[in-house]
PDB file of C-alpha atoms in Angstrom:
ATOM      1  CA  GLY D   1     -51.655 -56.803  -2.146  1.00  0.00           C
ATOM      2  CA  ALA D   2     -51.129 -53.202  -1.057  1.00  0.00           C
ATOM      3  CA  GLY D   3     -47.728 -52.226   0.208  1.00  0.00           C
ATOM      4  CA  VAL D   4     -46.713 -49.688   2.834  1.00  0.00           C
ATOM      5  CA  SER D   5     -48.067 -46.240   2.070  1.00  0.00           C
ATOM      6  CA  GLN D   6     -46.974 -42.896   3.431  1.00  0.00           C
ATOM      7  CA  SER D   7     -48.411 -39.418   3.284  1.00  0.00           C
ATOM      8  CA  PRO D   8     -47.718 -36.776   2.317  1.00  0.00           C
ATOM      9  CA  SER D   9     -45.135 -37.691  -0.278  1.00  0.00           C
ATOM     10  CA  ASN D  10     -43.595 -34.255   0.013  1.00  0.00           C
ATOM     11  CA  LYS D  11     -43.843 -31.662   2.764  1.00  0.00           C
ATOM     12  CA  VAL D  12     -42.315 -28.197   2.772  1.00  0.00           C
ATOM     13  CA  THR D  13     -42.558 -26.305   6.018  1.00  0.00           C
ATOM     14  CA  GLU D  14     -41.104 -23.281   7.710  1.00  0.00           C
ATOM     15  CA  LYS D  15     -38.638 -23.554  10.538  1.00  0.00           C
ATOM     16  CA  GLY D  16     -40.431 -23.727  13.865  1.00  0.00           C
ATOM     17  CA  LYS D  17     -43.626 -25.298  12.565  1.00  0.00           C
ATOM     18  CA  ASP D  18     -44.874 -28.732  13.595  1.00  0.00           C
ATOM     19  CA  VAL D  19     -45.324 -31.509  11.032  1.00  0.00           C
ATOM     20  CA  GLU D  20     -47.093 -34.824  11.130  1.00  0.00           C
ATOM     21  CA  LEU D  21     -46.144 -37.721   8.873  1.00  0.00           C
ATOM     22  CA  ARG D  22     -48.369 -40.723   8.369  1.00  0.00           C
ATOM     23  CA  CYS D  23     -47.620 -44.379   7.666  1.00  0.00           C
ATOM     24  CA  ASP D  24     -50.063 -47.118   6.726  1.00  0.00           C
ATOM     25  CA  PRO D  25     -48.339 -50.497   7.089  1.00  0.00           C
ATOM     26  CA  ILE D  26     -49.108 -53.667   5.210  1.00  0.00           C
ATOM     27  CA  SER D  27     -52.313 -55.092   6.625  1.00  0.00           C
ATOM     28  CA  GLY D  28     -51.632 -57.631   9.349  1.00  0.00           C
ATOM     29  CA  HIS D  29     -48.017 -56.649   9.912  1.00  0.00           C
ATOM     30  CA  THR D  30     -47.396 -56.423  13.624  1.00  0.00           C
ATOM     31  CA  ALA D  31     -44.175 -54.455  13.542  1.00  0.00           C
ATOM     32  CA  LEU D  32     -43.690 -50.922  12.222  1.00  0.00           C
ATOM     33  CA  TYR D  33     -40.494 -48.912  11.917  1.00  0.00           C
ATOM     34  CA  TRP D  34     -39.525 -45.328  11.191  1.00  0.00           C
ATOM     35  CA  TYR D  35     -36.212 -44.370   9.623  1.00  0.00           C
ATOM     36  CA  ARG D  36     -34.703 -41.134   8.422  1.00  0.00           C
ATOM     37  CA  GLN D  37     -32.457 -40.730   5.396  1.00  0.00           C
ATOM     38  CA  ARG D  38     -30.455 -37.587   4.853  1.00  0.00           C
ATOM     39  CA  LEU D  39     -29.296 -36.727   1.356  1.00  0.00           C
ATOM     40  CA  GLY D  40     -26.682 -39.185   0.108  1.00  0.00           C
ATOM     41  CA  GLN D  41     -26.699 -41.167   3.323  1.00  0.00           C
ATOM     42  CA  GLY D  42     -27.954 -44.500   4.531  1.00  0.00           C
ATOM     43  CA  LEU D  43     -30.999 -44.883   6.716  1.00  0.00           C
ATOM     44  CA  GLU D  44     -30.978 -43.995  10.413  1.00  0.00           C
ATOM     45  CA  PHE D  45     -33.320 -45.914  12.708  1.00  0.00           C
ATOM     46  CA  LEU D  46     -35.750 -43.758  14.667  1.00  0.00           C
ATOM     47  CA  ILE D  47     -38.343 -45.935  16.412  1.00  0.00           C
ATOM     48  CA  TYR D  48     -39.913 -49.369  16.303  1.00  0.00           C
ATOM     49  CA  PHE D  49     -43.451 -50.442  17.237  1.00  0.00           C
ATOM     50  CA  GLN D  50     -44.595 -53.936  18.084  1.00  0.00           C
ATOM     51  CA  GLY D  51     -48.360 -53.664  18.088  1.00  0.00           C
ATOM     52  CA  ASN D  52     -49.116 -50.261  19.581  1.00  0.00           C
ATOM     53  CA  SER D  53     -46.136 -50.263  21.920  1.00  0.00           C
ATOM     54  CA  ALA D  54     -42.716 -48.830  21.162  1.00  0.00           C
ATOM     55  CA  PRO D  55     -40.074 -51.067  22.742  1.00  0.00           C
ATOM     56  CA  ASP D  56     -37.266 -49.147  21.100  1.00  0.00           C
ATOM     57  CA  LYS D  57     -37.276 -45.363  20.752  1.00  0.00           C
ATOM     58  CA  SER D  58     -33.540 -45.078  20.908  1.00  0.00           C
ATOM     59  CA  GLY D  59     -33.152 -43.471  17.508  1.00  0.00           C
ATOM     60  CA  LEU D  60     -35.379 -40.458  18.099  1.00  0.00           C
ATOM     61  CA  PRO D  61     -32.911 -37.568  17.827  1.00  0.00           C
ATOM     62  CA  SER D  62     -34.549 -35.247  20.347  1.00  0.00           C
ATOM     63  CA  ASP D  63     -37.689 -34.674  22.371  1.00  0.00           C
ATOM     64  CA  ARG D  64     -39.089 -32.731  19.436  1.00  0.00           C
ATOM     65  CA  PHE D  65     -39.698 -36.102  17.783  1.00  0.00           C
ATOM     66  CA  SER D  66     -42.534 -38.372  18.847  1.00  0.00           C
ATOM     67  CA  ALA D  67     -44.514 -41.175  17.287  1.00  0.00           C
ATOM     68  CA  GLU D  68     -47.589 -43.157  18.032  1.00  0.00           C
ATOM     69  CA  ARG D  69     -49.396 -46.117  16.584  1.00  0.00           C
ATOM     70  CA  THR D  70     -53.055 -46.944  16.991  1.00  0.00           C
ATOM     71  CA  GLY D  71     -55.162 -49.989  16.240  1.00  0.00           C
ATOM     72  CA  GLU D  72     -51.975 -51.902  15.496  1.00  0.00           C
ATOM     73  CA  SER D  73     -52.137 -50.151  12.157  1.00  0.00           C
ATOM     74  CA  VAL D  74     -51.542 -46.513  11.262  1.00  0.00           C
ATOM     75  CA  SER D  75     -48.618 -44.652  12.745  1.00  0.00           C
ATOM     76  CA  THR D  76     -47.850 -40.955  12.864  1.00  0.00           C
ATOM     77  CA  LEU D  77     -44.452 -39.372  13.358  1.00  0.00           C
ATOM     78  CA  THR D  78     -44.638 -35.851  14.718  1.00  0.00           C
ATOM     79  CA  ILE D  79     -41.813 -33.355  14.618  1.00  0.00           C
ATOM     80  CA  GLN D  80     -42.364 -30.247  16.697  1.00  0.00           C
ATOM     81  CA  ARG D  81     -40.634 -26.922  16.128  1.00  0.00           C
ATOM     82  CA  THR D  82     -38.922 -28.182  12.997  1.00  0.00           C
ATOM     83  CA  GLN D  83     -35.326 -27.244  12.322  1.00  0.00           C
ATOM     84  CA  GLN D  84     -33.456 -27.178   9.026  1.00  0.00           C
ATOM     85  CA  GLU D  85     -31.448 -30.236  10.040  1.00  0.00           C
ATOM     86  CA  ASP D  86     -34.722 -32.178  10.139  1.00  0.00           C
ATOM     87  CA  SER D  87     -34.840 -32.011   6.335  1.00  0.00           C
ATOM     88  CA  ALA D  88     -34.658 -35.577   5.085  1.00  0.00           C
ATOM     89  CA  VAL D  89     -36.710 -38.396   3.651  1.00  0.00           C
ATOM     90  CA  TYR D  90     -38.652 -40.165   6.395  1.00  0.00           C
ATOM     91  CA  LEU D  91     -39.252 -43.816   5.587  1.00  0.00           C
ATOM     92  CA  CYS D  92     -41.646 -46.208   7.228  1.00  0.00           C
ATOM     93  CA  ALA D  93     -41.412 -49.987   7.082  1.00  0.00           C
ATOM     94  CA  SER D  94     -43.482 -52.857   8.378  1.00  0.00           C
ATOM     95  CA  SER D  95     -42.807 -56.515   8.976  1.00  0.00           C
ATOM     96  CA  ASN D  96     -44.615 -59.612  10.076  1.00  0.00           C
ATOM     97  CA  ARG D  97     -42.424 -60.113  13.095  1.00  0.00           C
ATOM     98  CA  THR D  98     -43.212 -62.911  15.505  1.00  0.00           C
ATOM     99  CA  PHE D  99     -42.027 -63.206  19.060  1.00  0.00           C
ATOM    100  CA  PHE D 100     -39.291 -65.558  17.971  1.00  0.00           C
ATOM    101  CA  ARG D 101     -37.641 -63.718  15.158  1.00  0.00           C
ATOM    102  CA  ALA D 102     -37.650 -60.680  13.010  1.00  0.00           C
ATOM    103  CA  ASP D 103     -38.635 -60.815   9.383  1.00  0.00           C
ATOM    104  CA  THR D 104     -38.156 -58.810   6.226  1.00  0.00           C
ATOM    105  CA  GLN D 105     -38.958 -55.133   6.559  1.00  0.00           C
ATOM    106  CA  TYR D 106     -40.974 -53.716   3.655  1.00  0.00           C
ATOM    107  CA  PHE D 107     -40.585 -50.013   3.041  1.00  0.00           C
ATOM    108  CA  GLY D 108     -42.956 -47.301   1.928  1.00  0.00           C
ATOM    109  CA  PRO D 109     -42.057 -44.608  -0.615  1.00  0.00           C
ATOM    110  CA  GLY D 110     -41.137 -42.110   2.060  1.00  0.00           C
ATOM    111  CA  THR D 111     -42.036 -38.529   2.871  1.00  0.00           C
ATOM    112  CA  ARG D 112     -39.549 -35.914   1.720  1.00  0.00           C
ATOM    113  CA  LEU D 113     -39.502 -33.184   4.365  1.00  0.00           C
ATOM    114  CA  THR D 114     -37.945 -29.829   3.556  1.00  0.00           C
ATOM    115  CA  VAL D 115     -37.615 -27.261   6.319  1.00  0.00           C
ATOM    116  CA  LEU D 116     -36.978 -23.759   5.033  1.00  0.00           C
TER     117      LEU D 116
ATOM    118  CA  SER A   1     -16.254 -47.241   9.865  1.00  0.00           C
ATOM    119  CA  GLN A   2     -19.876 -47.986  10.557  1.00  0.00           C
ATOM    120  CA  GLN A   3     -21.916 -51.156  10.791  1.00  0.00           C
ATOM    121  CA  GLY A   4     -23.074 -52.236   7.333  1.00  0.00           C
ATOM    122  CA  GLU A   5     -20.530 -50.410   5.208  1.00  0.00           C
ATOM    123  CA  GLU A   6     -20.712 -50.996   1.468  1.00  0.00           C
ATOM    124  CA  ASP A   7     -17.847 -51.120  -0.949  1.00  0.00           C
ATOM    125  CA  PRO A   8     -17.353 -49.665  -3.513  1.00  0.00           C
ATOM    126  CA  GLN A   9     -19.214 -46.417  -2.999  1.00  0.00           C
ATOM    127  CA  ALA A  10     -19.854 -46.162  -6.738  1.00  0.00           C
ATOM    128  CA  LEU A  11     -19.639 -48.667  -9.577  1.00  0.00           C
ATOM    129  CA  SER A  12     -20.181 -48.215 -13.309  1.00  0.00           C
ATOM    130  CA  ILE A  13     -20.302 -51.176 -15.658  1.00  0.00           C
ATOM    131  CA  GLN A  14     -21.482 -52.008 -19.138  1.00  0.00           C
ATOM    132  CA  GLU A  15     -24.877 -53.590 -19.593  1.00  0.00           C
ATOM    133  CA  GLY A  16     -24.572 -57.360 -19.590  1.00  0.00           C
ATOM    134  CA  GLU A  17     -21.593 -57.454 -17.239  1.00  0.00           C
ATOM    135  CA  ASN A  18     -21.760 -58.717 -13.672  1.00  0.00           C
ATOM    136  CA  ALA A  19     -21.742 -56.321 -10.731  1.00  0.00           C
ATOM    137  CA  THR A  20     -20.369 -57.223  -7.316  1.00  0.00           C
ATOM    138  CA  MET A  21     -20.895 -55.140  -4.191  1.00  0.00           C
ATOM    139  CA  ASN A  22     -19.525 -55.879  -0.760  1.00  0.00           C
ATOM    140  CA  CYS A  23     -20.696 -55.120   2.724  1.00  0.00           C
ATOM    141  CA  SER A  24     -18.765 -55.295   5.959  1.00  0.00           C
ATOM    142  CA  TYR A  25     -20.174 -55.099   9.437  1.00  0.00           C
ATOM    143  CA  LYS A  26     -18.795 -55.079  12.942  1.00  0.00           C
ATOM    144  CA  THR A  27     -21.031 -56.893  15.399  1.00  0.00           C
ATOM    145  CA  SER A  28     -22.788 -60.248  15.519  1.00  0.00           C
ATOM    146  CA  ILE A  29     -25.969 -60.454  13.521  1.00  0.00           C
ATOM    147  CA  ASN A  30     -29.052 -62.624  13.174  1.00  0.00           C
ATOM    148  CA  ASN A  31     -29.563 -61.702   9.554  1.00  0.00           C
ATOM    149  CA  LEU A  32     -28.372 -59.391   6.814  1.00  0.00           C
ATOM    150  CA  GLN A  33     -30.583 -57.856   4.172  1.00  0.00           C
ATOM    151  CA  TRP A  34     -29.898 -56.200   0.846  1.00  0.00           C
ATOM    152  CA  TYR A  35     -32.116 -53.419  -0.463  1.00  0.00           C
ATOM    153  CA  ARG A  36     -32.262 -51.405  -3.667  1.00  0.00           C
ATOM    154  CA  GLN A  37     -33.254 -47.761  -3.792  1.00  0.00           C
ATOM    155  CA  ASN A  38     -34.158 -45.845  -6.929  1.00  0.00           C
ATOM    156  CA  SER A  39     -34.008 -42.073  -7.053  1.00  0.00           C
ATOM    157  CA  GLY A  40     -33.557 -41.651  -3.320  1.00  0.00           C
ATOM    158  CA  ARG A  41     -37.003 -42.865  -2.373  1.00  0.00           C
ATOM    159  CA  GLY A  42     -38.598 -46.220  -1.544  1.00  0.00           C
ATOM    160  CA  LEU A  43     -36.429 -49.191  -0.768  1.00  0.00           C
ATOM    161  CA  VAL A  44     -37.100 -52.497  -2.428  1.00  0.00           C
ATOM    162  CA  HIS A  45     -36.177 -55.576  -0.465  1.00  0.00           C
ATOM    163  CA  LEU A  46     -33.937 -57.938  -2.434  1.00  0.00           C
ATOM    164  CA  ILE A  47     -32.744 -60.740  -0.195  1.00  0.00           C
ATOM    165  CA  LEU A  48     -32.559 -61.645   3.492  1.00  0.00           C
ATOM    166  CA  ILE A  49     -29.814 -64.060   4.504  1.00  0.00           C
ATOM    167  CA  ARG A  50     -29.694 -65.482   8.001  1.00  0.00           C
ATOM    168  CA  SER A  51     -26.529 -65.924  10.007  1.00  0.00           C
ATOM    169  CA  ASN A  52     -26.591 -69.699   9.585  1.00  0.00           C
ATOM    170  CA  GLU A  53     -26.764 -69.430   5.800  1.00  0.00           C
ATOM    171  CA  ARG A  54     -23.782 -68.975   3.513  1.00  0.00           C
ATOM    172  CA  GLU A  55     -25.367 -68.298   0.136  1.00  0.00           C
ATOM    173  CA  LYS A  56     -28.753 -67.444  -1.324  1.00  0.00           C
ATOM    174  CA  HIS A  57     -29.975 -66.936  -4.860  1.00  0.00           C
ATOM    175  CA  SER A  58     -32.897 -65.018  -6.240  1.00  0.00           C
ATOM    176  CA  GLY A  59     -33.137 -64.725 -10.001  1.00  0.00           C
ATOM    177  CA  ARG A  60     -30.039 -62.842 -11.175  1.00  0.00           C
ATOM    178  CA  LEU A  61     -29.008 -62.070  -7.609  1.00  0.00           C
ATOM    179  CA  ARG A  62     -26.569 -64.062  -5.525  1.00  0.00           C
ATOM    180  CA  VAL A  63     -25.756 -63.148  -1.945  1.00  0.00           C
ATOM    181  CA  THR A  64     -23.021 -64.660   0.153  1.00  0.00           C
ATOM    182  CA  LEU A  65     -22.412 -64.267   3.858  1.00  0.00           C
ATOM    183  CA  ASP A  66     -19.175 -64.934   5.711  1.00  0.00           C
ATOM    184  CA  THR A  67     -19.809 -64.460   9.415  1.00  0.00           C
ATOM    185  CA  SER A  68     -16.183 -65.199  10.280  1.00  0.00           C
ATOM    186  CA  LYS A  69     -15.119 -62.183   8.212  1.00  0.00           C
ATOM    187  CA  LYS A  70     -18.277 -60.216   8.999  1.00  0.00           C
ATOM    188  CA  SER A  71     -18.857 -59.576   5.336  1.00  0.00           C
ATOM    189  CA  SER A  72     -21.415 -60.139   2.619  1.00  0.00           C
ATOM    190  CA  SER A  73     -21.434 -59.729  -1.115  1.00  0.00           C
ATOM    191  CA  LEU A  74     -24.201 -59.089  -3.612  1.00  0.00           C
ATOM    192  CA  LEU A  75     -23.650 -60.260  -7.165  1.00  0.00           C
ATOM    193  CA  ILE A  76     -25.948 -59.124  -9.958  1.00  0.00           C
ATOM    194  CA  THR A  77     -25.411 -61.161 -13.106  1.00  0.00           C
ATOM    195  CA  ALA A  78     -26.138 -60.049 -16.677  1.00  0.00           C
ATOM    196  CA  SER A  79     -26.821 -56.489 -15.572  1.00  0.00           C
ATOM    197  CA  ARG A  80     -29.539 -54.390 -17.171  1.00  0.00           C
ATOM    198  CA  ALA A  81     -30.082 -50.654 -17.389  1.00  0.00           C
ATOM    199  CA  ALA A  82     -32.970 -51.047 -14.941  1.00  0.00           C
ATOM    200  CA  ASP A  83     -30.501 -52.258 -12.298  1.00  0.00           C
ATOM    201  CA  THR A  84     -29.157 -48.716 -12.022  1.00  0.00           C
ATOM    202  CA  ALA A  85     -29.837 -47.793  -8.402  1.00  0.00           C
ATOM    203  CA  SER A  86     -28.255 -47.537  -4.972  1.00  0.00           C
ATOM    204  CA  TYR A  87     -27.787 -50.779  -3.098  1.00  0.00           C
ATOM    205  CA  PHE A  88     -27.698 -50.993   0.693  1.00  0.00           C
ATOM    206  CA  CYS A  89     -26.966 -53.762   3.102  1.00  0.00           C
ATOM    207  CA  ALA A  90     -28.692 -53.688   6.465  1.00  0.00           C
ATOM    208  CA  THR A  91     -27.938 -55.638   9.601  1.00  0.00           C
ATOM    209  CA  ASP A  92     -29.666 -56.194  12.883  1.00  0.00           C
ATOM    210  CA  ASP A  93     -27.728 -56.181  16.151  1.00  0.00           C
ATOM    211  CA  GLY A  94     -27.819 -59.898  16.840  1.00  0.00           C
ATOM    212  CA  PHE A  95     -29.865 -59.542  20.008  1.00  0.00           C
ATOM    213  CA  GLY A  96     -33.293 -59.697  18.417  1.00  0.00           C
ATOM    214  CA  ASN A  97     -33.643 -55.955  18.470  1.00  0.00           C
ATOM    215  CA  GLU A  98     -35.494 -54.573  15.551  1.00  0.00           C
ATOM    216  CA  LYS A  99     -33.503 -51.706  14.337  1.00  0.00           C
ATOM    217  CA  LEU A 100     -31.631 -52.209  11.109  1.00  0.00           C
ATOM    218  CA  THR A 101     -28.351 -50.439  10.588  1.00  0.00           C
ATOM    219  CA  PHE A 102     -27.713 -49.349   7.031  1.00  0.00           C
ATOM    220  CA  GLY A 103     -24.511 -48.389   5.312  1.00  0.00           C
ATOM    221  CA  THR A 104     -24.217 -45.453   2.952  1.00  0.00           C
ATOM    222  CA  GLY A 105     -24.744 -47.675  -0.063  1.00  0.00           C
ATOM    223  CA  THR A 106     -23.171 -48.467  -3.413  1.00  0.00           C
ATOM    224  CA  ARG A 107     -24.349 -46.375  -6.323  1.00  0.00           C
ATOM    225  CA  LEU A 108     -24.511 -48.726  -9.330  1.00  0.00           C
ATOM    226  CA  THR A 109     -24.731 -47.307 -12.851  1.00  0.00           C
ATOM    227  CA  ILE A 110     -25.335 -49.597 -15.791  1.00  0.00           C
ATOM    228  CA  ILE A 111     -24.146 -48.126 -19.057  1.00  0.00           C
ATOM    229  CA  PRO A 112     -26.342 -49.189 -22.008  1.00  0.00           C
TER     230      PRO A 112
END
């Protein structure tokens, strides 16, 4: 079946502009996650959705970052007034989490964001 | 050091040899996962091992977990050129929270 998809695959923007990144999770997966990966680094957690709610936003680095999820499906991560330090690969993952336990997170290919 | 720290940072071996990577973590966990990443993009899930498990196998992969030492190892047997990638371990926080904490990874290079 189809995996997690993300768009765009690459985004180049100018400092100060807003960007919107999209994630389509695996159909039926209740949980959705956003991570950020800077060059040569591991992944940093940003936010987690269970359904359309975000119980954990603790990883969002500043109030310029926001995310929403609708229809228990698609999610968008918005970065306002982008800064050069926002340059990274933004990865989305989904899982078939139940109330009782977490499950494997399956990752999309990521969006490479470059802020000039 | 950070939660989910891999060792070594880089490893080069000849094709056909076995590769072993280690991961150490600091806090209690519910599960530990290993992922592979090619060319800095999408992560491929390899194995999830739960805190009450000690060893799991999947094809040429063997993962061990020692919760008393807060460490895990990933063994790839009979390595192939296609195994060249970065390998990350990821841990949860043991409280059912969803965020995974990743280390900086081991860069594995298989020499044909």
